[in-house]
mmCIF file with all atom_site columns, C-alpha atoms in Angstrom:
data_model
loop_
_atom_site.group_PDB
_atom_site.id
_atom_site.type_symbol
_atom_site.label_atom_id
_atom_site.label_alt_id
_atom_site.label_comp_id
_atom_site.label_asym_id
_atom_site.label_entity_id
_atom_site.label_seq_id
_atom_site.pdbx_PDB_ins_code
_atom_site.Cartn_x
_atom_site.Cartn_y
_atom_site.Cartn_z
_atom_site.occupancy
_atom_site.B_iso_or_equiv
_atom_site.pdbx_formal_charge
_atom_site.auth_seq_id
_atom_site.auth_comp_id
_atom_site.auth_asym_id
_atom_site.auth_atom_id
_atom_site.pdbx_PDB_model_num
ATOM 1   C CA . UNK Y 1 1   ? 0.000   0.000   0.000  1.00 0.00 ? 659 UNK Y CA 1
ATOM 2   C CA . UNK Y 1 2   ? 3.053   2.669   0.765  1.00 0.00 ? 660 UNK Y CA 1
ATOM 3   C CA . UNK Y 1 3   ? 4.593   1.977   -2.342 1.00 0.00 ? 661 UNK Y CA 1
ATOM 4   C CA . UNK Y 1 4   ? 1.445   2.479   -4.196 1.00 0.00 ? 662 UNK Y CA 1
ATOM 5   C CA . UNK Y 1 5   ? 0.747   5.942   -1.806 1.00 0.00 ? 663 UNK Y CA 1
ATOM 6   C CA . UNK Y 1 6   ? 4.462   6.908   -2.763 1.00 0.00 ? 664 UNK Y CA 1
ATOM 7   C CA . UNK Y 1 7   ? 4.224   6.764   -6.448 1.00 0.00 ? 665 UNK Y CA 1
ATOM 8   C CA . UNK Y 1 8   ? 0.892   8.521   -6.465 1.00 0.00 ? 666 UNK Y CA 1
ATOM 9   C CA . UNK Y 1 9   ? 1.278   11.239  -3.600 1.00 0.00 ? 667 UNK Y CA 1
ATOM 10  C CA . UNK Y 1 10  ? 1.998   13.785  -6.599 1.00 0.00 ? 668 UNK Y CA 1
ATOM 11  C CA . UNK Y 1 11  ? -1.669  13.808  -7.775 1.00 0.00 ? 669 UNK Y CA 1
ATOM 12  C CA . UNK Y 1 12  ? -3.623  11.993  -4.786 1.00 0.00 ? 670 UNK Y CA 1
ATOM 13  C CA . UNK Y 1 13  ? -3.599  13.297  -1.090 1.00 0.00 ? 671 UNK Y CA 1
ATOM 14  C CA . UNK Y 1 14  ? -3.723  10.379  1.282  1.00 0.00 ? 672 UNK Y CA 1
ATOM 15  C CA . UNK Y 1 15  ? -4.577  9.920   4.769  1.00 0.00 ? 673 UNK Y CA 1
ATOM 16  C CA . UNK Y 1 16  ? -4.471  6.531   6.373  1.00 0.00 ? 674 UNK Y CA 1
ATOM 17  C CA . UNK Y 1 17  ? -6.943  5.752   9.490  1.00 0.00 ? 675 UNK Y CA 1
ATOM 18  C CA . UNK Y 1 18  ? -7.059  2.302   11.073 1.00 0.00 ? 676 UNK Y CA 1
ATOM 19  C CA . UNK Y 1 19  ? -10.646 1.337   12.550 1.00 0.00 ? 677 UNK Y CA 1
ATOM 20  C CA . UNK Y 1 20  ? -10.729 -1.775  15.562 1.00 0.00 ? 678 UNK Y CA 1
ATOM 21  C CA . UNK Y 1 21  ? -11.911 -5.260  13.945 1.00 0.00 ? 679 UNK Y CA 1
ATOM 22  C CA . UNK Y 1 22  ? -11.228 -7.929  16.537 1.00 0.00 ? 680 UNK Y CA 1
ATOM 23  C CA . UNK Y 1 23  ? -10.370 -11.325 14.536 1.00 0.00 ? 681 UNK Y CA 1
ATOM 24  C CA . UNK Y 1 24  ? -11.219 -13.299 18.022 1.00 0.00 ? 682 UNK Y CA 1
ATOM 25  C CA . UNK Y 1 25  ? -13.730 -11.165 19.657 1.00 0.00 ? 683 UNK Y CA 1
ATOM 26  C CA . UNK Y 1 26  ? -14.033 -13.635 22.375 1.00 0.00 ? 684 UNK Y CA 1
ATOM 27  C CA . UNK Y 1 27  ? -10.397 -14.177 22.746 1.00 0.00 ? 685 UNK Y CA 1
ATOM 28  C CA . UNK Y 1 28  ? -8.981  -14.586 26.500 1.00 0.00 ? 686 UNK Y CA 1
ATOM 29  C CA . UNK Y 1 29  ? -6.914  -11.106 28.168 1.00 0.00 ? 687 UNK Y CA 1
ATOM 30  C CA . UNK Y 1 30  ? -3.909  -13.338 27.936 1.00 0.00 ? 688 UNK Y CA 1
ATOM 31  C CA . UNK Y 1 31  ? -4.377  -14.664 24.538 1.00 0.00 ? 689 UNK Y CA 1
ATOM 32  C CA . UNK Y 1 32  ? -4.466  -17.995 22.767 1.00 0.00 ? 690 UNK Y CA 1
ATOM 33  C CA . UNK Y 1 33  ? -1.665  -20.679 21.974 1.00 0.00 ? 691 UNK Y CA 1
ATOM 34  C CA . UNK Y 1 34  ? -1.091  -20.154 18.505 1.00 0.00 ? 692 UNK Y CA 1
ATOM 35  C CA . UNK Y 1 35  ? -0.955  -23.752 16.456 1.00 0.00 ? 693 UNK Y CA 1
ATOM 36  C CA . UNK Y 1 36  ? 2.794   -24.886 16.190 1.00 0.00 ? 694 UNK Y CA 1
ATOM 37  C CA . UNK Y 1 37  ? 2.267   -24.592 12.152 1.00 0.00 ? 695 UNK Y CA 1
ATOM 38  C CA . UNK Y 1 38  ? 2.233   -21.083 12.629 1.00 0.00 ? 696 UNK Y CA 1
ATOM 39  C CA . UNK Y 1 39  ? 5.474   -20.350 13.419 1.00 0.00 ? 697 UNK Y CA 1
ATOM 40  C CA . UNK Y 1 40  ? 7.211   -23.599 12.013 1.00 0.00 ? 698 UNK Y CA 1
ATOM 41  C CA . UNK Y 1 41  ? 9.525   -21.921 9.456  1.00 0.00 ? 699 UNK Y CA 1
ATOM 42  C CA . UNK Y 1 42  ? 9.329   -25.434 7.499  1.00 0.00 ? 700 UNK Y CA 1
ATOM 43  C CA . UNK Y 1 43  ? 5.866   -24.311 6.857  1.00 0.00 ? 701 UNK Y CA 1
ATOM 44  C CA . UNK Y 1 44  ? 5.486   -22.925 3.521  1.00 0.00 ? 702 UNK Y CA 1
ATOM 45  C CA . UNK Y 1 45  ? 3.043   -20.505 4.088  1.00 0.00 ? 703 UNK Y CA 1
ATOM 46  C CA . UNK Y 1 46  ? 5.596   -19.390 6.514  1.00 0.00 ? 704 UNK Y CA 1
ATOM 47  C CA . UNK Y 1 47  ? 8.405   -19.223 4.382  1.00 0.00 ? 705 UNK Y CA 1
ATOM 48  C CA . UNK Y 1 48  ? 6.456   -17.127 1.988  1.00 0.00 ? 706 UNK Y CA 1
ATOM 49  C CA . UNK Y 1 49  ? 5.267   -14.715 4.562  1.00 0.00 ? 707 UNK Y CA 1
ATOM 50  C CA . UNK Y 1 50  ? 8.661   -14.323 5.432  1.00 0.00 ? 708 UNK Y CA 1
ATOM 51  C CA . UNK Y 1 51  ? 10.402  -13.813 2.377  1.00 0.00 ? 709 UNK Y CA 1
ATOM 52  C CA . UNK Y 1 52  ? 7.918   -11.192 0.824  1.00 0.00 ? 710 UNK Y CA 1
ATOM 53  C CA . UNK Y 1 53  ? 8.472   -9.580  3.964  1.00 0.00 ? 711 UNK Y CA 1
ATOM 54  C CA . UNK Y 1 54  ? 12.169  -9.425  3.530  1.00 0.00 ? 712 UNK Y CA 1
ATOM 55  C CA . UNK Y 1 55  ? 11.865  -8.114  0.004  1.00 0.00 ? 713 UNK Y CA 1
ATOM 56  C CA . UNK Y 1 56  ? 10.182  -5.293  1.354  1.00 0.00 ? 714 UNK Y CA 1
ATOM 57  C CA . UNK Y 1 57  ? 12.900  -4.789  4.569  1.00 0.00 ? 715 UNK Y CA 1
ATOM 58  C CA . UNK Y 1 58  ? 9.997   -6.215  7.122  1.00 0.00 ? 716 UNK Y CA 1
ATOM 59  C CA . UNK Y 1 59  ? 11.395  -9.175  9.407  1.00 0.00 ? 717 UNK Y CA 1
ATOM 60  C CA . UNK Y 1 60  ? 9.070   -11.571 10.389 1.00 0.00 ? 718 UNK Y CA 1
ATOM 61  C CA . UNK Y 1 61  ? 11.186  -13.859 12.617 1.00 0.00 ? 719 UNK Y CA 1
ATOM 62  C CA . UNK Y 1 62  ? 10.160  -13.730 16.102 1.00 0.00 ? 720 UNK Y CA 1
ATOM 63  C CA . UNK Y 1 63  ? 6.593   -14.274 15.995 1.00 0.00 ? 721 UNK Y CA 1
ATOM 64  C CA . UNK Y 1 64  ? 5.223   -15.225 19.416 1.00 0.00 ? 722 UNK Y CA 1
ATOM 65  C CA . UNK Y 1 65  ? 3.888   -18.288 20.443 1.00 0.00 ? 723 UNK Y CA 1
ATOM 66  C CA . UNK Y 1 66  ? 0.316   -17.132 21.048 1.00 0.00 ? 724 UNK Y CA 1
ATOM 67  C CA . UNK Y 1 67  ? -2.223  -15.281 19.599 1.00 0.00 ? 725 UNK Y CA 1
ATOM 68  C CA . UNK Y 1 68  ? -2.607  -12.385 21.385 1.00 0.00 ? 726 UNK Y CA 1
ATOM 69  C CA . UNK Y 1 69  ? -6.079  -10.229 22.719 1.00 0.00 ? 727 UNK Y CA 1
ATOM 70  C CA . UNK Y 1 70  ? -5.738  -7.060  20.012 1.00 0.00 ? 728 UNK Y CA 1
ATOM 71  C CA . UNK Y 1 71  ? -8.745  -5.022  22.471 1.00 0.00 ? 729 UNK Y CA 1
ATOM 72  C CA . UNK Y 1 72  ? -6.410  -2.661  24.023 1.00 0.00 ? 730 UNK Y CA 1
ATOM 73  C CA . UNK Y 1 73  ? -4.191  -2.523  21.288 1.00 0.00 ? 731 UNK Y CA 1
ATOM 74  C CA . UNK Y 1 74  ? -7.124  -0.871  19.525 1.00 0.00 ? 732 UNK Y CA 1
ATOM 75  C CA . UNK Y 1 75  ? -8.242  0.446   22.146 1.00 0.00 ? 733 UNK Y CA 1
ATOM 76  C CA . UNK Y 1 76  ? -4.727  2.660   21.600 1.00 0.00 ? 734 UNK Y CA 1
ATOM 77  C CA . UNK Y 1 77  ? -5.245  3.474   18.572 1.00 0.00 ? 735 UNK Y CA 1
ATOM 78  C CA . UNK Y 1 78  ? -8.442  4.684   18.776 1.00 0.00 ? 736 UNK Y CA 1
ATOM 79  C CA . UNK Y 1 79  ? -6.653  7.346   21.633 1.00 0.00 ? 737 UNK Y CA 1
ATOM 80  C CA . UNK Y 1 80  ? -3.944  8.422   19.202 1.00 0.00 ? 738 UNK Y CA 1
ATOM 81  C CA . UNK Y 1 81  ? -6.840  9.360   16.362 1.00 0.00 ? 739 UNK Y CA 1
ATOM 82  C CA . UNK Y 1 82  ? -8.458  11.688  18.510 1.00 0.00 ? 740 UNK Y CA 1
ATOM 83  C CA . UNK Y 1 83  ? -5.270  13.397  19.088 1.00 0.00 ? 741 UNK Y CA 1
ATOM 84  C CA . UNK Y 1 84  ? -4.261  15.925  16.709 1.00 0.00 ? 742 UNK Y CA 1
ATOM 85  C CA . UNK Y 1 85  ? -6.463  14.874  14.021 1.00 0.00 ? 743 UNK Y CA 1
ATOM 86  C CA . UNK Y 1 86  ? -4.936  11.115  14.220 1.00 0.00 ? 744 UNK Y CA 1
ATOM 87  C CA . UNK Y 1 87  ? -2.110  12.089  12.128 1.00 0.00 ? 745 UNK Y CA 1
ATOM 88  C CA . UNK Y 1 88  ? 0.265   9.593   14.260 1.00 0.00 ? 746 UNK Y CA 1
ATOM 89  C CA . UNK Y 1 89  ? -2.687  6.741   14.389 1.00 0.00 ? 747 UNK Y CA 1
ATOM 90  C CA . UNK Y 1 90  ? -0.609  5.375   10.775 1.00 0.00 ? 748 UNK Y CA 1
ATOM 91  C CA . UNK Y 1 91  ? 2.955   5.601   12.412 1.00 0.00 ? 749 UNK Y CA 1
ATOM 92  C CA . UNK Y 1 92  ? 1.783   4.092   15.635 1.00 0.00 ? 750 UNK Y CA 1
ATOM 93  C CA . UNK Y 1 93  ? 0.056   0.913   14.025 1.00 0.00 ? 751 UNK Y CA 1
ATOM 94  C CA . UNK Y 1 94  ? 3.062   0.205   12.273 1.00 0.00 ? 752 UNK Y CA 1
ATOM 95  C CA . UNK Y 1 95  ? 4.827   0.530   15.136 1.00 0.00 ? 753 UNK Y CA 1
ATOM 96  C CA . UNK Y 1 96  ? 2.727   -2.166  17.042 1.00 0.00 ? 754 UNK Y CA 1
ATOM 97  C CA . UNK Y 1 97  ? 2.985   -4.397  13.930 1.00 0.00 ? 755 UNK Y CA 1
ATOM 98  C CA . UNK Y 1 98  ? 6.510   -4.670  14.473 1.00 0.00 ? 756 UNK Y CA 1
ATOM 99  C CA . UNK Y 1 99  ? 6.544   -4.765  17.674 1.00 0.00 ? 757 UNK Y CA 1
ATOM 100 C CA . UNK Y 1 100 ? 4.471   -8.325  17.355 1.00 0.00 ? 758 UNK Y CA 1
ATOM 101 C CA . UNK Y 1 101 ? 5.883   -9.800  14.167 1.00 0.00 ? 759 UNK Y CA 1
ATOM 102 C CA . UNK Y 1 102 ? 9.448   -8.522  14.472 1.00 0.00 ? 760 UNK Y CA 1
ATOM 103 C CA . UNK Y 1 103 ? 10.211  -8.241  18.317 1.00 0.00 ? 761 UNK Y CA 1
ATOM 104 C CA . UNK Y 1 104 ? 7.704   -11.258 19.753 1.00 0.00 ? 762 UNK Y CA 1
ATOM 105 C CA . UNK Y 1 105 ? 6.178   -8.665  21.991 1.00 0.00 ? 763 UNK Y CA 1
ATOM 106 C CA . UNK Y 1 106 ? 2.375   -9.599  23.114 1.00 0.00 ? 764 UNK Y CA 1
ATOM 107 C CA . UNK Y 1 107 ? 1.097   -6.252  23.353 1.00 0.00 ? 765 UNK Y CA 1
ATOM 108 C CA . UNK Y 1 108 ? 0.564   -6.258  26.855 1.00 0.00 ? 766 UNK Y CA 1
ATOM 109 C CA . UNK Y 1 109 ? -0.778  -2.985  28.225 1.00 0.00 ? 767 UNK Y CA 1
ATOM 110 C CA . UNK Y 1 110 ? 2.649   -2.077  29.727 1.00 0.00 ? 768 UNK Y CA 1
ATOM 111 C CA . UNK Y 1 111 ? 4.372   -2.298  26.067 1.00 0.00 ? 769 UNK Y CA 1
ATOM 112 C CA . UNK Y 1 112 ? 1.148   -0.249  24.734 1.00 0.00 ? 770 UNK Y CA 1
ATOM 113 C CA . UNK Y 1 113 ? 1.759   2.540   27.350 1.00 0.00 ? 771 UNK Y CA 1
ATOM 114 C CA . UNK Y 1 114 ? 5.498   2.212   25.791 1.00 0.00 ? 772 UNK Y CA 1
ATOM 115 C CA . UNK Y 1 115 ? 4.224   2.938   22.541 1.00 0.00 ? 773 UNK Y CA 1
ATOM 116 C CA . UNK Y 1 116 ? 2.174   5.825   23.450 1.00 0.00 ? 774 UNK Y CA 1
ATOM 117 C CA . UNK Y 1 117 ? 5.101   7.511   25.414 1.00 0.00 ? 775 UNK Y CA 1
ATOM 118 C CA . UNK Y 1 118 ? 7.825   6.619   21.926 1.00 0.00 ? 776 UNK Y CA 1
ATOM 119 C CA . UNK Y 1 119 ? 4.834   9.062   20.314 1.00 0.00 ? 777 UNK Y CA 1
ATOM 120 C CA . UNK Y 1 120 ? 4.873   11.892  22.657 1.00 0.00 ? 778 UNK Y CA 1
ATOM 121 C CA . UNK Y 1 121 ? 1.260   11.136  24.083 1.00 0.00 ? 779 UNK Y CA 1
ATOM 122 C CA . UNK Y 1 122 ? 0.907   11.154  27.826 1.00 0.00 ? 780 UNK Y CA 1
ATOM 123 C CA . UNK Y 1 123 ? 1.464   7.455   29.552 1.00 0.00 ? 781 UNK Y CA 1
ATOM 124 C CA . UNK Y 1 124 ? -1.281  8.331   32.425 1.00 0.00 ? 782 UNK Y CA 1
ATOM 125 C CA . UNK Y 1 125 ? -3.663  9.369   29.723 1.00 0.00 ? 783 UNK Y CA 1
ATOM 126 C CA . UNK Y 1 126 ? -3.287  6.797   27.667 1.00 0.00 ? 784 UNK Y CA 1
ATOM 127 C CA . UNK Y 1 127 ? -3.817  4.410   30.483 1.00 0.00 ? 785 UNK Y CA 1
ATOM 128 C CA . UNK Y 1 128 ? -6.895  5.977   31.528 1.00 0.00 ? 786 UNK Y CA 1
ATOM 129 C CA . UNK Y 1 129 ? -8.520  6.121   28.048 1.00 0.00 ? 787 UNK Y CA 1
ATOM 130 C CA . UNK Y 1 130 ? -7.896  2.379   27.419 1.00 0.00 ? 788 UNK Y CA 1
ATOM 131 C CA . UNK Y 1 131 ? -9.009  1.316   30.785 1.00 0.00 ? 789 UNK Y CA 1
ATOM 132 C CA . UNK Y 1 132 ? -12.111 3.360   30.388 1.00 0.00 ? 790 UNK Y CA 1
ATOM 133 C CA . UNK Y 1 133 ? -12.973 3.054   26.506 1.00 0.00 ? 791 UNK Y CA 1
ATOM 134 C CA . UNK Y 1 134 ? -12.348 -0.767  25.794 1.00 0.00 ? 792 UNK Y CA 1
ATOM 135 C CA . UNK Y 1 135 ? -16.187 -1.821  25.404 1.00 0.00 ? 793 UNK Y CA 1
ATOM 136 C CA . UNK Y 1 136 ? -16.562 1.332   23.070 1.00 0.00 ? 794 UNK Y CA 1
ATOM 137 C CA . UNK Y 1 137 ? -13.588 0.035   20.584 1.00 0.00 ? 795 UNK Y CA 1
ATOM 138 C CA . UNK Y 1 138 ? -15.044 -3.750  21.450 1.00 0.00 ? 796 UNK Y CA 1
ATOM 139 C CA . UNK Y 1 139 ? -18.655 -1.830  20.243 1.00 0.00 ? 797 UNK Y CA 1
ATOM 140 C CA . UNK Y 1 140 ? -17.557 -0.259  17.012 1.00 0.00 ? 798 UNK Y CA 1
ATOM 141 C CA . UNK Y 1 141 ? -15.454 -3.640  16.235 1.00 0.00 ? 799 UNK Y CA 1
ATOM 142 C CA . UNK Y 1 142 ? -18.850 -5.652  15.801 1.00 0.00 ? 800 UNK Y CA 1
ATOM 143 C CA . UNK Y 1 143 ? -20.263 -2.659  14.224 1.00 0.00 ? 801 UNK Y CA 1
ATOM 144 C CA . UNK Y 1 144 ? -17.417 -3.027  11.150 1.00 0.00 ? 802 UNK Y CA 1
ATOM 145 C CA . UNK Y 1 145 ? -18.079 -6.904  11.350 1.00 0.00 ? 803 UNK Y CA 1
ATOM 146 C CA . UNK Y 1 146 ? -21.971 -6.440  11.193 1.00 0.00 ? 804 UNK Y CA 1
ATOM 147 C CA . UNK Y 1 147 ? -21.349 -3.969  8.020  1.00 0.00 ? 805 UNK Y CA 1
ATOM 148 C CA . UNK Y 1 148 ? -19.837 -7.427  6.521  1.00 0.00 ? 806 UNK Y CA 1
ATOM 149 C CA . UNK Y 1 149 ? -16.252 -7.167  7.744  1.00 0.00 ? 807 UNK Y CA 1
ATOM 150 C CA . UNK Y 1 150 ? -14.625 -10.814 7.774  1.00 0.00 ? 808 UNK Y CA 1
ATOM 151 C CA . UNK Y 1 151 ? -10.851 -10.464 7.808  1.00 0.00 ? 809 UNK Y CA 1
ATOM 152 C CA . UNK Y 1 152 ? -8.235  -8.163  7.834  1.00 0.00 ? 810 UNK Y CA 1
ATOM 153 C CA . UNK Y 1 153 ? -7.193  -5.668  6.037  1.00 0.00 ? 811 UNK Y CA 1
ATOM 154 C CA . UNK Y 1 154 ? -10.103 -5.114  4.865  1.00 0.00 ? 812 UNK Y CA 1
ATOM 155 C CA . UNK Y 1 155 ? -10.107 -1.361  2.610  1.00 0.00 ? 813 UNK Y CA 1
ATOM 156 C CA . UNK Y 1 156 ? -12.196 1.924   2.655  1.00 0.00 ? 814 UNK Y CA 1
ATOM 157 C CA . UNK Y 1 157 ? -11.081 4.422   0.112  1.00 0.00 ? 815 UNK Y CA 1
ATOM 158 C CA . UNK Y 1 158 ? -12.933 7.890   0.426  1.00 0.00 ? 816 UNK Y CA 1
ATOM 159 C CA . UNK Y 1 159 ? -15.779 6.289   2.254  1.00 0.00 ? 817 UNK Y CA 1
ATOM 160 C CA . UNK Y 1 160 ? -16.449 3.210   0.037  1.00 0.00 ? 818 UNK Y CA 1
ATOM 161 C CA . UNK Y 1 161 ? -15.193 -0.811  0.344  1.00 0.00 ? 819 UNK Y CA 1
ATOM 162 C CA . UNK Y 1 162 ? -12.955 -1.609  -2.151 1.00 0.00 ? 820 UNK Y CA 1
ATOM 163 C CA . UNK Y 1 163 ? -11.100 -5.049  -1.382 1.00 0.00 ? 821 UNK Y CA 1
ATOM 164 C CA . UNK Y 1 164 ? -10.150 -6.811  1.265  1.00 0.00 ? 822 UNK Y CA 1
ATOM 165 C CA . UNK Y 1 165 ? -6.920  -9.065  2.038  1.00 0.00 ? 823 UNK Y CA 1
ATOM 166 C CA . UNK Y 1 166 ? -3.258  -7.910  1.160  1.00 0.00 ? 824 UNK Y CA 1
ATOM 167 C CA . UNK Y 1 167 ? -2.658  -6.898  -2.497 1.00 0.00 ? 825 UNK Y CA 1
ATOM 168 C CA . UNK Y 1 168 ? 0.315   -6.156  -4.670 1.00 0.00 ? 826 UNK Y CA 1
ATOM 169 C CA . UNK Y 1 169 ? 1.356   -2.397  -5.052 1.00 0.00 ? 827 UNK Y CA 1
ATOM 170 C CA . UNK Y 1 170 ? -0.605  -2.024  -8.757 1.00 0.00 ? 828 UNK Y CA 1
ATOM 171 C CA . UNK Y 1 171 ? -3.510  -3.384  -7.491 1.00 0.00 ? 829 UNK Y CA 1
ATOM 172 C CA . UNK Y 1 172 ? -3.547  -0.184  -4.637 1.00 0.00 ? 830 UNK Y CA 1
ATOM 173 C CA . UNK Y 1 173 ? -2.412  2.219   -7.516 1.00 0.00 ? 831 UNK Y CA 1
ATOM 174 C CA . UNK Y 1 174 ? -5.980  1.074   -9.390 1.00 0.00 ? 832 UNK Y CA 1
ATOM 175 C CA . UNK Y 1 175 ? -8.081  1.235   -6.661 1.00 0.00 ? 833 UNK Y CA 1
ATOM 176 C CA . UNK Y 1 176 ? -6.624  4.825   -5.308 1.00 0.00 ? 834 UNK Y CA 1
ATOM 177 C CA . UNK Y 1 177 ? -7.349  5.816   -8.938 1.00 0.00 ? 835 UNK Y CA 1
ATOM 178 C CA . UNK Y 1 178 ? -10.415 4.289   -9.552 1.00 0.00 ? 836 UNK Y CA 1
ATOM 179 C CA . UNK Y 1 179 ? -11.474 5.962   -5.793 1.00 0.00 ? 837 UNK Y CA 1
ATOM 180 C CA . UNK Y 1 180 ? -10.160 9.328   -6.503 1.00 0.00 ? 838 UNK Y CA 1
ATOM 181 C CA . UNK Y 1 181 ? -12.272 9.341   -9.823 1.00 0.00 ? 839 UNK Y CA 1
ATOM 182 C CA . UNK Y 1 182 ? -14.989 8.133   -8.933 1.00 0.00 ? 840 UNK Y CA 1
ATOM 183 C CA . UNK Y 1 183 ? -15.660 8.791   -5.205 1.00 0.00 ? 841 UNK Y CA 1
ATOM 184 C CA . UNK Y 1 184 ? -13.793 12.019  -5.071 1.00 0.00 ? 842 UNK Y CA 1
ATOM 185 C CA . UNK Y 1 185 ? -13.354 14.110  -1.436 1.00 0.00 ? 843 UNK Y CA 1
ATOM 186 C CA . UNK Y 1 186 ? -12.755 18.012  -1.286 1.00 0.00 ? 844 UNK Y CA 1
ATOM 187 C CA . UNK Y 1 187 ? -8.986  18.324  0.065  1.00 0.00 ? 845 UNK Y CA 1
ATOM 188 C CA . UNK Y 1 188 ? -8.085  19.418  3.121  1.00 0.00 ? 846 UNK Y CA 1
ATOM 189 C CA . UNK Y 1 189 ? -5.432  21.780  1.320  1.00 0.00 ? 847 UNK Y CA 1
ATOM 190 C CA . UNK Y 1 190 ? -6.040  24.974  1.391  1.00 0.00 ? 848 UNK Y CA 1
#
């Protein structure tokens, strides 16, 4: 997708916000053991996960060995949209995503108040908003699967679903296109 924003940030303004979808709604505070496949780099779905990862400078090594609750980790990213604007939600979901495919970290709440502090937000206030907001995010979560959410990523371009799952970097380029032609916003430039 950032390859696709890069080549077309010329002629397209783009602003990335991530919305909660909870793969295991029910899933335990602690998590769940992830299947031994998962991780087995023999695996060849594995393999291939890690290698197009490499080719674009992502390592994917240290996976952890269970499936972690994703609630407050969403619960943190709804706090940084509602700070200026959400212009560091992008950065700091990136930031999480390596933190559990690169680094093996869980996202316990201690490593999300980590997070918010690496981003300049306030550790007590962050704290307070996920201990306070987490049936809100769990709320709008089953709102985006009752609107026919199934799996992640799942894509919104200026309002409107265009695909779901992961997609090479022409197939973004299109839909961007096809989005900004057809389901044009006013920019926010002035």
């Amino acid at each position: 997708m950032e390859l696709a924003m890069n080549s077309l940030k010329d002629n397209i303004e783009f602003r990335v916000r991530w919305e909660p979808f909870l793969l295991n709604p029910n899933a335990p505070a602690d998590g769940s053991p992830k299947p031994a496949t998962y991780t087995d780099p023999s695996n060849p779905r594995v393999a291939m996960l890690r290698k197009t990862g490499e080719a674009l400078g992502i390592e994917l090594y240290n996976q952890p060995k269970v499936f972690p609750s994703t609630l407050k980790a969403h619960t943190l990213l709804e706090f940084v949209k509602t700070k200026n604007g959400g212009e560091k939600q992008d950065d700091v979901a990136e930031r999480l995503f390596k933190k559990y495919f690169s680094e093996a970290d869980t996202l316990k709440e201690d490593s999300l108040l980590s997070v918010a502090k690496e981003f300049g937000f306030d550790e007590n206030e962050a704290k307070s908003f996920i201990d306070n907001q987490q049936e809100n995010v769990r709320q709008k979560a089953l709102m985006w699967s009752n609107k026919g959410i199934s799996g992640v990523p799942a894509f919104y371009m200026n309002g409107q679903k265009m695909f779901s799952g992961a997609q090479e970097p022409d197939a973004f380029k299109r839909m961007f296109e096809i989005a900004a032609e057809k389901f044009p916003l006013q920019s926010s430039k002035t």
